[in-house]
Amino acid sequence: MLKKRRHDVDAIRAIALFLLIAYHLGISFMSWAPFVFFIPNIKSIDSFWALLAMVNTWRIPILFLISGIALRFSFEKRSPLELIKERLKILGIPLLFGSFTSGALVIYFGSLFWEKKGEGEAVYLPDSVHLWFLENIIIYSLISVSYTHLRAHETPEHRGWRRGGGKKKGGGGGGGGGGGG
């Protein structure tokens, strides 16, 4: 059981979050920033994209790795039900809040200014938009917890079936005599 804090994991998390913030700030300097609902800088620096692309290659996998590590550590201290409740609380509440506030505002202003060019009606629609990562982590967590729980409670018969050796006891796997003796 893990008893002390893993500072190396905290350091990787801090680096990943720094990369996330730097990447999103950099998007504002791209000429295509408005197309992805970012507020563009007055002067575009599209040559900056090569650096952002390198950051982008690492930031998402690092964030998923950190989330997986955190989930693994949580397995040591909680039951599957407690773990699901915890994940839904610490990920689901920010996802819902963000979807109804910042996500909905992105859709609102996007529909007002981007699609309609300031004319017509805007649409208020809750959406995760840039919080897609939280949606994915919730889904992956639910799948991981369920799978791990089922694997921990599978019987020898289930293991044989999963590996393709799904013969029933008593020789009922087909062909031949029935296992008498």
PDB file of C-alpha atoms in Angstrom:
ATOM      1  CA  MET A   1       0.000   0.000   0.000  1.00  0.00           C
ATOM      2  CA  LEU A   2       1.194   3.499  -0.859  1.00  0.00           C
ATOM      3  CA  LYS A   3       1.837   5.455   2.324  1.00  0.00           C
ATOM      4  CA  LYS A   4       3.704   8.563   1.243  1.00  0.00           C
ATOM      5  CA  ARG A   5       3.158  11.081  -1.493  1.00  0.00           C
ATOM      6  CA  ARG A   6       4.905  10.509  -4.812  1.00  0.00           C
ATOM      7  CA  HIS A   7       6.636  13.806  -5.520  1.00  0.00           C
ATOM      8  CA  ASP A   8       7.919  12.566  -8.869  1.00  0.00           C
ATOM      9  CA  VAL A   9       4.323  12.082 -10.025  1.00  0.00           C
ATOM     10  CA  ASP A  10       3.427  15.540  -8.699  1.00  0.00           C
ATOM     11  CA  ALA A  11       6.342  17.010 -10.662  1.00  0.00           C
ATOM     12  CA  ILE A  12       5.216  15.305 -13.884  1.00  0.00           C
ATOM     13  CA  ARG A  13       1.665  16.557 -13.261  1.00  0.00           C
ATOM     14  CA  ALA A  14       2.949  20.120 -12.793  1.00  0.00           C
ATOM     15  CA  ILE A  15       4.981  19.911 -16.015  1.00  0.00           C
ATOM     16  CA  ALA A  16       1.986  18.530 -17.925  1.00  0.00           C
ATOM     17  CA  LEU A  17      -0.279  21.317 -16.661  1.00  0.00           C
ATOM     18  CA  PHE A  18       2.342  23.923 -17.556  1.00  0.00           C
ATOM     19  CA  LEU A  19       2.505  22.461 -21.074  1.00  0.00           C
ATOM     20  CA  LEU A  20      -1.290  22.525 -21.266  1.00  0.00           C
ATOM     21  CA  ILE A  21      -1.450  26.213 -20.316  1.00  0.00           C
ATOM     22  CA  ALA A  22       1.474  27.174 -22.579  1.00  0.00           C
ATOM     23  CA  TYR A  23      -0.085  25.311 -25.510  1.00  0.00           C
ATOM     24  CA  HIS A  24      -3.446  27.011 -25.102  1.00  0.00           C
ATOM     25  CA  LEU A  25      -1.831  30.427 -24.750  1.00  0.00           C
ATOM     26  CA  GLY A  26       0.155  29.746 -27.915  1.00  0.00           C
ATOM     27  CA  ILE A  27      -2.985  28.915 -29.895  1.00  0.00           C
ATOM     28  CA  SER A  28      -4.007  32.587 -29.586  1.00  0.00           C
ATOM     29  CA  PHE A  29      -1.026  33.481 -31.783  1.00  0.00           C
ATOM     30  CA  MET A  30      -2.159  31.237 -34.638  1.00  0.00           C
ATOM     31  CA  SER A  31      -4.066  32.709 -37.582  1.00  0.00           C
ATOM     32  CA  TRP A  32      -6.614  29.898 -37.242  1.00  0.00           C
ATOM     33  CA  ALA A  33      -7.349  30.606 -33.531  1.00  0.00           C
ATOM     34  CA  PRO A  34     -10.883  31.930 -34.194  1.00  0.00           C
ATOM     35  CA  PHE A  35     -11.786  28.697 -35.994  1.00  0.00           C
ATOM     36  CA  VAL A  36     -11.321  26.769 -32.733  1.00  0.00           C
ATOM     37  CA  PHE A  37     -13.028  29.438 -30.595  1.00  0.00           C
ATOM     38  CA  PHE A  38      -9.857  31.049 -29.229  1.00  0.00           C
ATOM     39  CA  ILE A  39      -9.452  34.788 -28.944  1.00  0.00           C
ATOM     40  CA  PRO A  40      -6.738  35.615 -31.472  1.00  0.00           C
ATOM     41  CA  ASN A  41      -3.821  37.929 -30.910  1.00  0.00           C
ATOM     42  CA  ILE A  42      -3.719  40.969 -33.181  1.00  0.00           C
ATOM     43  CA  LYS A  43      -0.528  39.680 -34.794  1.00  0.00           C
ATOM     44  CA  SER A  44      -0.345  36.036 -35.808  1.00  0.00           C
ATOM     45  CA  ILE A  45       2.898  34.102 -35.521  1.00  0.00           C
ATOM     46  CA  ASP A  46       2.132  30.917 -37.459  1.00  0.00           C
ATOM     47  CA  SER A  47       5.796  29.892 -37.469  1.00  0.00           C
ATOM     48  CA  PHE A  48       5.313  29.304 -33.723  1.00  0.00           C
ATOM     49  CA  TRP A  49       3.165  26.264 -34.626  1.00  0.00           C
ATOM     50  CA  ALA A  50       6.178  23.931 -34.952  1.00  0.00           C
ATOM     51  CA  LEU A  51       6.967  24.417 -31.252  1.00  0.00           C
ATOM     52  CA  LEU A  52       3.300  24.041 -30.273  1.00  0.00           C
ATOM     53  CA  ALA A  53       3.036  20.833 -32.301  1.00  0.00           C
ATOM     54  CA  MET A  54       5.985  19.362 -30.385  1.00  0.00           C
ATOM     55  CA  VAL A  55       4.352  20.303 -27.071  1.00  0.00           C
ATOM     56  CA  ASN A  56       1.036  18.896 -28.260  1.00  0.00           C
ATOM     57  CA  THR A  57       2.667  15.545 -29.051  1.00  0.00           C
ATOM     58  CA  TRP A  58       3.548  15.063 -25.377  1.00  0.00           C
ATOM     59  CA  ARG A  59       0.994  16.956 -23.305  1.00  0.00           C
ATOM     60  CA  ILE A  60      -2.066  14.756 -23.890  1.00  0.00           C
ATOM     61  CA  PRO A  61      -0.300  11.388 -23.390  1.00  0.00           C
ATOM     62  CA  ILE A  62       1.347  12.746 -20.217  1.00  0.00           C
ATOM     63  CA  LEU A  63      -2.032  13.873 -18.867  1.00  0.00           C
ATOM     64  CA  PHE A  64      -3.597  10.484 -19.576  1.00  0.00           C
ATOM     65  CA  LEU A  65      -0.602   8.766 -17.965  1.00  0.00           C
ATOM     66  CA  ILE A  66      -0.930  10.896 -14.820  1.00  0.00           C
ATOM     67  CA  SER A  67      -4.657  10.180 -14.669  1.00  0.00           C
ATOM     68  CA  GLY A  68      -3.975   6.455 -14.930  1.00  0.00           C
ATOM     69  CA  ILE A  69      -1.362   6.639 -12.173  1.00  0.00           C
ATOM     70  CA  ALA A  70      -3.781   8.540  -9.932  1.00  0.00           C
ATOM     71  CA  LEU A  71      -6.480   5.946 -10.612  1.00  0.00           C
ATOM     72  CA  ARG A  72      -4.058   3.126  -9.763  1.00  0.00           C
ATOM     73  CA  PHE A  73      -3.121   4.792  -6.466  1.00  0.00           C
ATOM     74  CA  SER A  74      -6.811   5.259  -5.670  1.00  0.00           C
ATOM     75  CA  PHE A  75      -7.406   1.514  -6.162  1.00  0.00           C
ATOM     76  CA  GLU A  76      -5.152   0.838  -3.183  1.00  0.00           C
ATOM     77  CA  LYS A  77      -7.270   2.877  -0.768  1.00  0.00           C
ATOM     78  CA  ARG A  78     -10.863   2.469  -1.969  1.00  0.00           C
ATOM     79  CA  SER A  79     -13.436  -0.115  -2.919  1.00  0.00           C
ATOM     80  CA  PRO A  80     -14.678  -0.059  -6.538  1.00  0.00           C
ATOM     81  CA  LEU A  81     -17.892   1.717  -5.509  1.00  0.00           C
ATOM     82  CA  GLU A  82     -15.989   4.324  -3.485  1.00  0.00           C
ATOM     83  CA  LEU A  83     -13.630   4.816  -6.397  1.00  0.00           C
ATOM     84  CA  ILE A  84     -16.471   5.377  -8.871  1.00  0.00           C
ATOM     85  CA  LYS A  85     -18.140   7.845  -6.494  1.00  0.00           C
ATOM     86  CA  GLU A  86     -14.836   9.684  -6.025  1.00  0.00           C
ATOM     87  CA  ARG A  87     -14.135   9.889  -9.770  1.00  0.00           C
ATOM     88  CA  LEU A  88     -17.656  11.132 -10.512  1.00  0.00           C
ATOM     89  CA  LYS A  89     -17.300  13.765  -7.794  1.00  0.00           C
ATOM     90  CA  ILE A  90     -13.823  15.080  -8.580  1.00  0.00           C
ATOM     91  CA  LEU A  91     -14.229  14.885 -12.365  1.00  0.00           C
ATOM     92  CA  GLY A  92     -17.982  15.024 -12.923  1.00  0.00           C
ATOM     93  CA  ILE A  93     -18.737  18.155 -10.896  1.00  0.00           C
ATOM     94  CA  PRO A  94     -16.113  20.282 -12.709  1.00  0.00           C
ATOM     95  CA  LEU A  95     -17.282  18.830 -16.032  1.00  0.00           C
ATOM     96  CA  LEU A  96     -20.919  19.748 -15.352  1.00  0.00           C
ATOM     97  CA  PHE A  97     -20.014  23.184 -13.998  1.00  0.00           C
ATOM     98  CA  GLY A  98     -17.728  23.910 -16.944  1.00  0.00           C
ATOM     99  CA  SER A  99     -20.254  22.621 -19.474  1.00  0.00           C
ATOM    100  CA  PHE A 100     -22.993  24.904 -18.157  1.00  0.00           C
ATOM    101  CA  THR A 101     -20.719  27.938 -17.758  1.00  0.00           C
ATOM    102  CA  SER A 102     -17.602  28.294 -19.913  1.00  0.00           C
ATOM    103  CA  GLY A 103     -18.612  25.605 -22.415  1.00  0.00           C
ATOM    104  CA  ALA A 104     -22.051  27.118 -22.902  1.00  0.00           C
ATOM    105  CA  LEU A 105     -20.532  30.593 -23.259  1.00  0.00           C
ATOM    106  CA  VAL A 106     -18.186  29.363 -25.993  1.00  0.00           C
ATOM    107  CA  ILE A 107     -21.186  27.968 -27.890  1.00  0.00           C
ATOM    108  CA  TYR A 108     -23.217  31.124 -27.189  1.00  0.00           C
ATOM    109  CA  PHE A 109     -20.612  33.593 -28.421  1.00  0.00           C
ATOM    110  CA  GLY A 110     -19.541  31.284 -31.210  1.00  0.00           C
ATOM    111  CA  SER A 111     -23.097  31.091 -32.516  1.00  0.00           C
ATOM    112  CA  LEU A 112     -23.629  34.825 -32.047  1.00  0.00           C
ATOM    113  CA  PHE A 113     -20.455  36.112 -33.667  1.00  0.00           C
ATOM    114  CA  TRP A 114     -18.974  33.308 -35.707  1.00  0.00           C
ATOM    115  CA  GLU A 115     -21.982  31.830 -37.462  1.00  0.00           C
ATOM    116  CA  LYS A 116     -24.292  34.847 -37.517  1.00  0.00           C
ATOM    117  CA  LYS A 117     -21.674  37.615 -37.682  1.00  0.00           C
ATOM    118  CA  GLY A 118     -23.539  39.470 -34.928  1.00  0.00           C
ATOM    119  CA  GLU A 119     -26.937  39.045 -36.553  1.00  0.00           C
ATOM    120  CA  GLY A 120     -29.712  36.756 -35.423  1.00  0.00           C
ATOM    121  CA  GLU A 121     -30.092  34.773 -32.237  1.00  0.00           C
ATOM    122  CA  ALA A 122     -27.393  33.152 -30.206  1.00  0.00           C
ATOM    123  CA  VAL A 123     -27.736  29.643 -28.810  1.00  0.00           C
ATOM    124  CA  TYR A 124     -27.136  28.765 -25.163  1.00  0.00           C
ATOM    125  CA  LEU A 125     -26.176  25.106 -25.210  1.00  0.00           C
ATOM    126  CA  PRO A 126     -24.257  23.383 -22.406  1.00  0.00           C
ATOM    127  CA  ASP A 127     -21.268  21.616 -23.917  1.00  0.00           C
ATOM    128  CA  SER A 128     -17.979  20.274 -22.620  1.00  0.00           C
ATOM    129  CA  VAL A 129     -16.049  21.943 -25.484  1.00  0.00           C
ATOM    130  CA  HIS A 130     -12.502  22.189 -24.093  1.00  0.00           C
ATOM    131  CA  LEU A 131     -13.281  19.875 -21.171  1.00  0.00           C
ATOM    132  CA  TRP A 132     -13.400  16.811 -23.430  1.00  0.00           C
ATOM    133  CA  PHE A 133     -10.499  15.420 -21.434  1.00  0.00           C
ATOM    134  CA  LEU A 134     -12.654  15.142 -18.289  1.00  0.00           C
ATOM    135  CA  GLU A 135     -15.330  13.266 -20.243  1.00  0.00           C
ATOM    136  CA  ASN A 136     -12.757  10.782 -21.482  1.00  0.00           C
ATOM    137  CA  ILE A 137     -11.179  10.274 -18.062  1.00  0.00           C
ATOM    138  CA  ILE A 138     -14.602   9.599 -16.515  1.00  0.00           C
ATOM    139  CA  ILE A 139     -15.390   7.005 -19.192  1.00  0.00           C
ATOM    140  CA  TYR A 140     -11.961   5.353 -18.940  1.00  0.00           C
ATOM    141  CA  SER A 141     -12.171   5.314 -15.139  1.00  0.00           C
ATOM    142  CA  LEU A 142     -15.590   3.637 -15.168  1.00  0.00           C
ATOM    143  CA  ILE A 143     -14.378   1.037 -17.660  1.00  0.00           C
ATOM    144  CA  SER A 144     -11.130   0.414 -15.736  1.00  0.00           C
ATOM    145  CA  VAL A 145     -12.817   0.076 -12.349  1.00  0.00           C
ATOM    146  CA  SER A 146     -15.502  -2.240 -13.746  1.00  0.00           C
ATOM    147  CA  TYR A 147     -12.997  -4.390 -15.636  1.00  0.00           C
ATOM    148  CA  THR A 148     -10.625  -4.636 -12.666  1.00  0.00           C
ATOM    149  CA  HIS A 149     -13.489  -5.534 -10.325  1.00  0.00           C
ATOM    150  CA  LEU A 150     -14.755  -8.234 -12.693  1.00  0.00           C
ATOM    151  CA  ARG A 151     -11.248  -9.656 -13.157  1.00  0.00           C
ATOM    152  CA  ALA A 152     -10.708  -9.780  -9.393  1.00  0.00           C
ATOM    153  CA  HIS A 153     -13.911 -11.788  -8.956  1.00  0.00           C
ATOM    154  CA  GLU A 154     -13.735 -14.126 -11.932  1.00  0.00           C
ATOM    155  CA  THR A 155     -13.816 -17.840 -11.356  1.00  0.00           C
ATOM    156  CA  PRO A 156     -11.461 -20.421 -12.906  1.00  0.00           C
ATOM    157  CA  GLU A 157     -14.232 -21.326 -15.352  1.00  0.00           C
ATOM    158  CA  HIS A 158     -14.412 -17.716 -16.521  1.00  0.00           C
ATOM    159  CA  ARG A 159     -10.636 -17.584 -16.984  1.00  0.00           C
ATOM    160  CA  GLY A 160     -10.735 -20.679 -19.174  1.00  0.00           C
ATOM    161  CA  TRP A 161     -13.584 -19.284 -21.225  1.00  0.00           C
ATOM    162  CA  ARG A 162     -11.785 -15.950 -21.699  1.00  0.00           C
ATOM    163  CA  ARG A 163      -8.690 -17.738 -22.991  1.00  0.00           C
ATOM    164  CA  GLY A 164     -10.700 -19.755 -25.499  1.00  0.00           C
ATOM    165  CA  GLY A 165     -10.775 -22.996 -23.544  1.00  0.00           C
ATOM    166  CA  GLY A 166     -14.420 -22.759 -22.643  1.00  0.00           C
ATOM    167  CA  LYS A 167     -15.084 -26.464 -22.147  1.00  0.00           C
ATOM    168  CA  LYS A 168     -17.610 -27.428 -19.542  1.00  0.00           C
ATOM    169  CA  LYS A 169     -16.731 -29.725 -16.682  1.00  0.00           C
ATOM    170  CA  GLY A 170     -17.412 -33.339 -17.422  1.00  0.00           C
ATOM    171  CA  GLY A 171     -16.089 -33.284 -20.974  1.00  0.00           C
ATOM    172  CA  GLY A 172     -19.066 -31.482 -22.495  1.00  0.00           C
ATOM    173  CA  GLY A 173     -16.891 -29.484 -24.841  1.00  0.00           C
ATOM    174  CA  GLY A 174     -18.180 -31.309 -27.893  1.00  0.00           C
ATOM    175  CA  GLY A 175     -17.162 -34.395 -29.814  1.00  0.00           C
ATOM    176  CA  GLY A 176     -16.544 -37.813 -28.387  1.00  0.00           C
ATOM    177  CA  GLY A 177     -17.853 -39.695 -25.439  1.00  0.00           C
ATOM    178  CA  GLY A 178     -19.155 -37.790 -22.427  1.00  0.00           C
ATOM    179  CA  GLY A 179     -16.569 -38.253 -19.808  1.00  0.00           C
ATOM    180  CA  GLY A 180     -17.858 -41.400 -18.121  1.00  0.00           C
ATOM    181  CA  GLY A 181     -15.531 -43.616 -16.722  1.00  0.00           C
TER     182      GLY A 181
END
